[in-house]
Coordinates of C-alpha atoms in Angstrom, one line a residue:
M210 CA 166.9 -88.2 127.2
I211 CA 165.0 -90.5 129.4
K212 CA 162.4 -88.8 131.6
P213 CA 162.2 -89.5 135.3
T214 CA 159.1 -91.4 136.1
A215 CA 156.3 -90.6 138.5
V216 CA 153.2 -92.6 139.8
V217 CA 150.2 -90.8 141.2
V218 CA 147.6 -93.0 143.0
G219 CA 144.2 -91.6 142.7
A220 CA 142.5 -89.8 139.8
G221 CA 140.3 -87.3 141.7
I222 CA 141.1 -83.6 141.4
V223 CA 144.1 -83.7 143.8
G224 CA 145.7 -86.5 141.9
L225 CA 145.1 -84.9 138.5
A226 CA 146.5 -81.6 139.7
A227 CA 149.5 -83.4 141.0
A228 CA 149.9 -85.3 137.7
K229 CA 149.8 -82.0 135.7
A230 CA 152.4 -80.3 137.9
L231 CA 154.8 -83.4 137.7
A232 CA 154.3 -83.6 133.9
E233 CA 155.2 -79.9 133.6
R234 CA 158.4 -80.8 135.4
N235 CA 159.3 -83.2 132.8
F236 CA 158.2 -86.4 134.6
Q237 CA 156.7 -89.3 132.7
V238 CA 153.5 -89.6 134.9
T239 CA 151.2 -92.7 135.3
V240 CA 148.0 -92.2 137.3
Y241 CA 146.5 -95.4 138.9
E242 CA 142.8 -95.4 139.8
R243 CA 140.8 -98.1 141.3
H244 CA 137.6 -97.4 139.6
P245 CA 136.9 -97.1 135.9
R246 CA 136.7 -93.3 136.3
A247 CA 136.8 -91.0 139.4
L248 CA 133.8 -91.6 141.5
G249 CA 134.6 -89.9 144.9
A250 CA 134.2 -86.5 146.2
S251 CA 135.7 -84.9 143.1
I252 CA 132.5 -85.6 141.2
R253 CA 130.0 -85.1 144.0
N254 CA 130.2 -81.4 144.7
F255 CA 128.9 -78.0 143.5
G256 CA 131.6 -77.6 140.9
M257 CA 132.5 -74.3 142.6
V258 CA 136.1 -72.9 142.4
W259 CA 135.7 -70.6 145.2
P260 CA 138.4 -67.9 146.0
V261 CA 135.8 -65.9 148.1
G262 CA 135.9 -68.5 150.7
Q263 CA 139.8 -68.6 151.2
P264 CA 141.6 -66.6 153.9
A265 CA 144.3 -64.1 152.9
G266 CA 147.8 -65.3 152.2
L267 CA 148.8 -68.6 150.5
P268 CA 145.3 -70.2 150.4
Y269 CA 143.9 -67.3 148.5
Q270 CA 146.9 -67.3 146.2
W271 CA 146.5 -71.1 145.5
A272 CA 142.8 -70.5 144.9
I273 CA 143.4 -67.8 142.3
R274 CA 146.1 -69.8 140.6
S275 CA 143.7 -72.9 140.5
R276 CA 140.9 -70.8 139.1
D277 CA 143.1 -69.4 136.3
T278 CA 144.3 -73.1 135.5
W279 CA 140.7 -74.3 135.5
K280 CA 139.8 -71.6 132.9
D281 CA 142.9 -72.4 130.8
I282 CA 142.2 -76.2 130.7
C283 CA 138.5 -75.9 130.1
S284 CA 138.9 -73.4 127.4
T285 CA 141.5 -75.6 125.7
A286 CA 139.7 -78.8 126.2
G287 CA 136.1 -77.6 125.5
I288 CA 134.9 -78.2 129.0
W289 CA 131.9 -76.2 130.0
H290 CA 132.7 -73.5 132.5
E291 CA 131.7 -70.0 133.5
Q292 CA 133.2 -67.3 135.6
T293 CA 130.0 -66.4 137.3
G294 CA 131.2 -64.7 140.4
S295 CA 129.1 -65.4 143.5
L296 CA 126.5 -63.8 145.8
H297 CA 126.1 -64.1 149.6
L298 CA 122.7 -62.9 150.3
A299 CA 121.8 -60.9 153.5
Y300 CA 118.4 -60.8 155.2
S301 CA 119.5 -59.5 158.5
D302 CA 121.7 -56.6 159.7
T303 CA 124.1 -59.2 161.2
E304 CA 124.7 -61.0 158.0
L305 CA 125.1 -57.7 156.2
A306 CA 127.7 -56.5 158.8
V307 CA 129.8 -59.6 158.2
M308 CA 129.8 -58.8 154.4
E309 CA 130.7 -55.2 155.0
D310 CA 133.6 -56.4 157.2
Y311 CA 134.7 -58.7 154.4
V312 CA 134.9 -55.8 151.9
S313 CA 136.8 -53.7 154.4
L314 CA 139.3 -56.5 155.0
Y315 CA 139.8 -57.7 151.4
G316 CA 138.4 -55.1 149.2
R317 CA 141.9 -53.6 148.1
D318 CA 143.0 -57.2 146.9
R319 CA 139.8 -58.8 145.8
D320 CA 137.2 -57.9 143.2
C321 CA 134.3 -57.6 145.7
A322 CA 131.6 -55.2 147.0
V323 CA 128.4 -55.0 149.1
L324 CA 125.4 -54.6 146.7
T325 CA 122.0 -53.0 147.3
P326 CA 118.9 -55.2 147.0
E327 CA 118.2 -53.6 143.7
Q328 CA 121.7 -54.5 142.5
V329 CA 121.3 -58.0 143.7
I330 CA 118.1 -58.6 141.7
Q331 CA 120.0 -57.3 138.6
K332 CA 122.8 -59.9 139.2
S333 CA 120.4 -62.7 140.0
P334 CA 116.5 -63.1 139.2
A335 CA 116.6 -66.1 141.5
S336 CA 117.3 -64.0 144.6
N337 CA 114.3 -63.7 146.9
P338 CA 113.6 -59.9 147.1
S339 CA 111.4 -60.4 150.3
G340 CA 113.3 -59.0 153.2
L341 CA 116.6 -58.7 151.3
K342 CA 119.0 -56.2 152.8
G343 CA 121.8 -56.7 150.3
A344 CA 124.6 -59.0 149.3
L345 CA 128.2 -59.7 149.1
W346 CA 129.3 -59.8 145.4
S347 CA 132.5 -61.5 144.4
A348 CA 133.5 -61.5 140.8
E349 CA 136.2 -64.1 141.0
E350 CA 134.4 -67.5 141.2
V351 CA 134.2 -70.1 138.3
I352 CA 131.7 -72.9 138.0
V353 CA 132.3 -76.2 136.3
D354 CA 130.0 -79.3 136.3
P355 CA 132.3 -81.8 138.2
R356 CA 130.7 -84.8 136.7
E357 CA 132.0 -83.8 133.2
A358 CA 135.0 -81.6 134.2
I359 CA 137.0 -84.3 136.2
G360 CA 136.9 -86.8 133.3
G361 CA 137.6 -83.9 130.9
V362 CA 140.6 -82.8 132.8
A363 CA 142.0 -86.6 132.7
A364 CA 141.4 -86.6 129.0
Y365 CA 143.2 -83.3 128.7
L366 CA 146.2 -84.6 130.6
E367 CA 146.4 -87.7 128.6
E368 CA 146.3 -85.8 125.3
R369 CA 148.3 -82.7 126.1
C370 CA 150.8 -83.9 128.8
S371 CA 151.2 -87.5 127.8
V372 CA 149.9 -88.7 131.2
V373 CA 149.1 -92.4 131.2
F374 CA 146.0 -93.6 133.2
R375 CA 145.5 -97.1 134.5
W376 CA 142.0 -97.3 135.4
N377 CA 140.4 -100.2 137.3
T378 CA 143.6 -100.8 139.0
C379 CA 143.7 -100.9 142.8
I380 CA 147.1 -100.3 144.4
N381 CA 147.2 -102.2 147.7
Q382 CA 150.9 -101.9 148.6
I383 CA 153.8 -99.4 148.1
S384 CA 157.4 -100.3 149.1
D385 CA 160.8 -99.0 147.9
S386 CA 158.7 -96.8 145.4
T387 CA 157.3 -99.9 143.9
I388 CA 153.5 -100.2 143.5
Y389 CA 151.8 -103.6 143.9
V390 CA 148.4 -104.8 142.7
G391 CA 147.4 -108.0 144.5
G392 CA 150.8 -108.6 145.8
K393 CA 152.4 -108.4 142.4
A394 CA 154.9 -105.6 141.6
V395 CA 153.5 -103.6 138.5
Q396 CA 155.8 -100.4 138.3
K397 CA 158.8 -99.0 140.1
A398 CA 159.1 -95.3 139.7
D399 CA 161.5 -92.5 140.7
L400 CA 158.6 -90.9 142.7
V401 CA 155.3 -92.0 144.1
L402 CA 152.7 -89.5 145.2
L403 CA 149.6 -90.9 147.1
C404 CA 146.3 -88.8 146.5
S405 CA 143.8 -91.4 147.8
G406 CA 141.2 -89.0 149.1
A407 CA 138.8 -90.5 151.8
D408 CA 140.4 -93.9 151.3
F409 CA 143.3 -93.4 153.7
E410 CA 143.1 -96.8 155.2
T411 CA 144.6 -99.1 152.4
L412 CA 147.9 -97.6 152.1
Y413 CA 150.1 -96.6 155.1
P414 CA 147.3 -97.0 157.6
N415 CA 149.6 -96.4 160.6
L416 CA 150.8 -93.1 159.2
F417 CA 147.2 -92.0 158.9
A418 CA 146.3 -93.4 162.2
S419 CA 149.0 -90.9 163.8
L420 CA 147.6 -87.8 161.9
P421 CA 144.7 -85.4 163.1
I422 CA 142.6 -86.6 160.1
T423 CA 139.0 -87.7 159.8
K424 CA 136.1 -87.9 157.2
C425 CA 133.4 -85.6 156.3
K426 CA 130.0 -86.8 154.8
L427 CA 127.9 -84.3 152.9
Q428 CA 124.5 -84.6 151.5
M429 CA 123.6 -82.8 148.2
M430 CA 120.8 -82.7 145.6
R431 CA 120.1 -81.7 142.1
L432 CA 117.0 -80.0 140.7
V433 CA 115.8 -80.5 137.2
P434 CA 117.0 -78.3 134.4
Q435 CA 115.3 -74.9 134.6
P436 CA 112.8 -74.2 131.7
N437 CA 113.5 -72.1 128.6
D438 CA 117.2 -71.8 129.3
W439 CA 116.4 -69.7 132.5
R440 CA 119.5 -68.9 134.5
I441 CA 120.0 -67.9 138.1
G442 CA 123.2 -66.0 137.4
P443 CA 125.9 -66.5 140.0
P444 CA 125.8 -69.2 142.7
L445 CA 123.7 -68.0 145.7
C446 CA 124.6 -68.5 149.3
G447 CA 122.6 -68.1 152.6
G448 CA 124.0 -66.3 155.6
L449 CA 125.0 -69.6 157.2
S450 CA 127.7 -70.0 154.6
L451 CA 129.5 -67.0 156.3
L452 CA 130.1 -69.3 159.2
H453 CA 131.6 -72.1 157.1
Y454 CA 134.3 -70.4 155.1
G455 CA 137.8 -69.4 156.6
S456 CA 137.8 -65.9 154.9
F457 CA 134.9 -64.6 156.9
Q458 CA 136.3 -65.7 160.3
A459 CA 138.4 -62.6 160.3
A460 CA 135.4 -60.3 160.3
A461 CA 134.7 -58.7 163.6
S462 CA 131.0 -59.2 163.3
I463 CA 131.2 -63.0 162.7
H464 CA 130.9 -63.6 166.5
A465 CA 127.5 -62.0 166.6
L466 CA 126.4 -64.0 163.6
R467 CA 127.5 -67.3 165.2
Q468 CA 125.8 -66.4 168.5
W469 CA 122.5 -65.8 166.6
A470 CA 122.9 -69.0 164.8
E471 CA 123.5 -70.9 167.8
Q472 CA 120.3 -69.6 169.3
E473 CA 118.0 -69.6 166.2
M474 CA 119.6 -72.2 163.8
A475 CA 120.8 -74.8 166.3
E476 CA 119.5 -77.8 164.2
Y477 CA 121.4 -76.5 161.2
L478 CA 124.6 -76.2 163.1
K479 CA 124.2 -79.6 164.6
W480 CA 124.3 -81.2 161.1
G481 CA 126.9 -78.6 159.7
I482 CA 124.4 -77.3 157.2
H483 CA 125.1 -74.1 155.1
V484 CA 123.0 -73.8 152.0
M485 CA 124.3 -72.8 148.5
V486 CA 123.1 -73.3 145.0
S487 CA 125.0 -73.4 141.6
Q488 CA 123.8 -73.9 138.1
H489 CA 125.4 -76.0 135.5
G490 CA 125.6 -75.6 131.6
N491 CA 122.6 -77.9 131.2
G492 CA 120.4 -75.8 133.4
E493 CA 120.4 -78.2 136.3
L494 CA 120.8 -76.8 139.9
T495 CA 123.0 -78.4 142.6
I496 CA 122.0 -77.6 146.1
G497 CA 123.4 -78.6 149.6
D498 CA 125.0 -79.3 151.9
S499 CA 125.7 -80.9 155.2
H500 CA 128.8 -81.9 157.2
E501 CA 129.0 -85.0 159.4
Y502 CA 132.4 -86.0 160.7
G503 CA 133.8 -89.2 161.7
L504 CA 136.0 -92.1 160.4
S505 CA 133.1 -94.4 159.6
P506 CA 130.3 -92.2 157.8
D507 CA 126.8 -93.5 157.9
P508 CA 126.1 -94.7 154.3
F509 CA 122.5 -93.7 154.6
D510 CA 121.2 -90.2 153.9
R511 CA 119.0 -88.4 156.4
Q512 CA 115.7 -87.0 154.9
L513 CA 115.7 -84.6 157.8
I514 CA 119.0 -83.0 156.5
N515 CA 117.7 -82.9 152.9
Q516 CA 114.5 -81.1 154.1
L517 CA 116.3 -78.6 156.2
I518 CA 118.5 -77.7 153.2
I519 CA 115.4 -77.3 151.0
D520 CA 113.6 -75.3 153.6
Y521 CA 116.4 -72.9 154.2
L522 CA 117.1 -72.6 150.4
G523 CA 113.4 -71.4 150.0
T524 CA 114.1 -68.4 152.3
F525 CA 116.6 -66.8 149.7
A526 CA 116.2 -68.4 146.4
R527 CA 113.3 -68.7 143.9
F528 CA 113.3 -71.0 140.9
K529 CA 111.1 -71.7 138.0
D530 CA 111.2 -75.5 138.6
R531 CA 111.9 -76.9 142.0
R532 CA 111.5 -80.6 141.2
L533 CA 114.2 -82.8 142.6
S534 CA 116.0 -85.1 140.2
Q535 CA 118.8 -86.6 142.3
S536 CA 120.2 -86.8 145.8
W537 CA 123.4 -88.3 147.0
N538 CA 126.3 -88.2 149.5
G539 CA 130.0 -87.7 149.2
V540 CA 132.9 -88.2 151.6
Y541 CA 136.2 -86.4 151.7
A542 CA 139.2 -86.4 154.0
K543 CA 139.6 -83.6 156.5
M544 CA 142.3 -82.4 158.8
T545 CA 141.1 -81.7 162.3
N546 CA 143.7 -79.3 163.4
G547 CA 142.8 -76.5 160.9
E548 CA 145.5 -77.3 158.4
S549 CA 144.6 -77.0 154.7
Y550 CA 146.1 -80.3 153.6
V551 CA 148.3 -83.2 154.7
F552 CA 151.8 -83.7 153.2
E553 CA 154.0 -86.5 154.5
Q554 CA 156.8 -88.6 153.3
P555 CA 156.5 -92.2 154.7
E556 CA 159.5 -93.5 153.0
S557 CA 162.2 -92.5 150.5
N558 CA 160.7 -91.1 147.2
V559 CA 157.2 -91.8 148.4
F560 CA 154.9 -88.8 149.4
V561 CA 151.4 -88.3 150.6
F562 CA 149.3 -85.4 149.4
N563 CA 145.8 -85.4 150.7
A564 CA 143.0 -84.0 152.8
L565 CA 142.2 -80.6 151.2
S566 CA 139.2 -80.6 153.5
G567 CA 136.5 -80.0 151.0
A568 CA 138.4 -77.3 149.0
G569 CA 139.9 -79.6 146.4
M570 CA 138.2 -78.0 143.4
T571 CA 139.3 -74.6 144.8
L572 CA 142.9 -75.3 145.8
S573 CA 144.0 -78.3 143.7
F574 CA 146.1 -76.9 140.9
G575 CA 147.6 -74.0 142.9
L576 CA 148.4 -76.0 146.0
A577 CA 149.8 -79.0 143.8
E578 CA 152.3 -76.6 142.2
Y579 CA 153.3 -75.2 145.6
I580 CA 153.7 -78.9 147.0
I581 CA 155.8 -80.2 144.2
G582 CA 157.7 -76.9 143.5
K583 CA 158.3 -75.7 147.0
R584 CA 158.0 -78.5 149.4
M585 CA 159.3 -81.3 147.2
G586 CA 161.9 -78.9 145.6
L587 CA 161.2 -80.1 142.0

């Protein structure tokens, strides 16, 4: 029996998740990627699979499904991962109130709790005990190293799902479910799925010009591996992260925290800074990040932003070695109307699936199954 064919454009995490979902529905899938490997936002992040940040309903369900899929793939393919959970640290009564609201809202459905300072230190020796009032503990989060994991998932799909990858191949036209490279038709498929991330100008530019979509630039850094295999435990987050994630916006006390931040942390809000740290298998620490929005992101990093991140990190985290090894920026597509993603059909048998707004690692697999199974009816 001849399988139906599908083309996925883009080998970032959204494209990989879509390829997996299509392959599981008996499609012969070919993924086209303009670079020799994925080089975009999918490899330039914390590696956090982050259900704690997702609001109730479908987003949280997608996140849990994605987390479980990450664990399955990584275990099978030998990709380093760890279900670390996460800690949001509180150094003020206002921050602690938001965390207590979170547990009241979600505690029946999520594995979470508010911890005492003593319990926090037991979870993470990297937590700064000075002035610590407690923390929100969530047991649900998984960490991967995106620089290894994204390539590892592609190899897994190639070996286990017979997905074909065409690297170094830039698709510059799609018409009648036929893809073109340099004006030459290279493949006609039964279905084409465009997952091109921040590059949404090349294909269907008029469609994207009509959407409430922009780009977000973030700045991040890595610290050197910690000595003697010292581990920080779960990823650590400062109080500003409570203002960033959708799950916390349902907390009644979030308004008081935002008012405080507007008065006391205005420079951080200006650059969209909320500070987190995760640790990878080799002991390195990824720290960040910031959020600057616009269709033409500044290619140059601002040392001011990096210093603000480092300064705030020092208020809640302590490390054995704080030396910086790398800094970089990443750019992802973001919806400006609050939607979790964009899904469009610009022509027959051609679909656009993009703009997971910084939650690609978290939502990817679960959301791709939903899009392809429910919205595309496959």
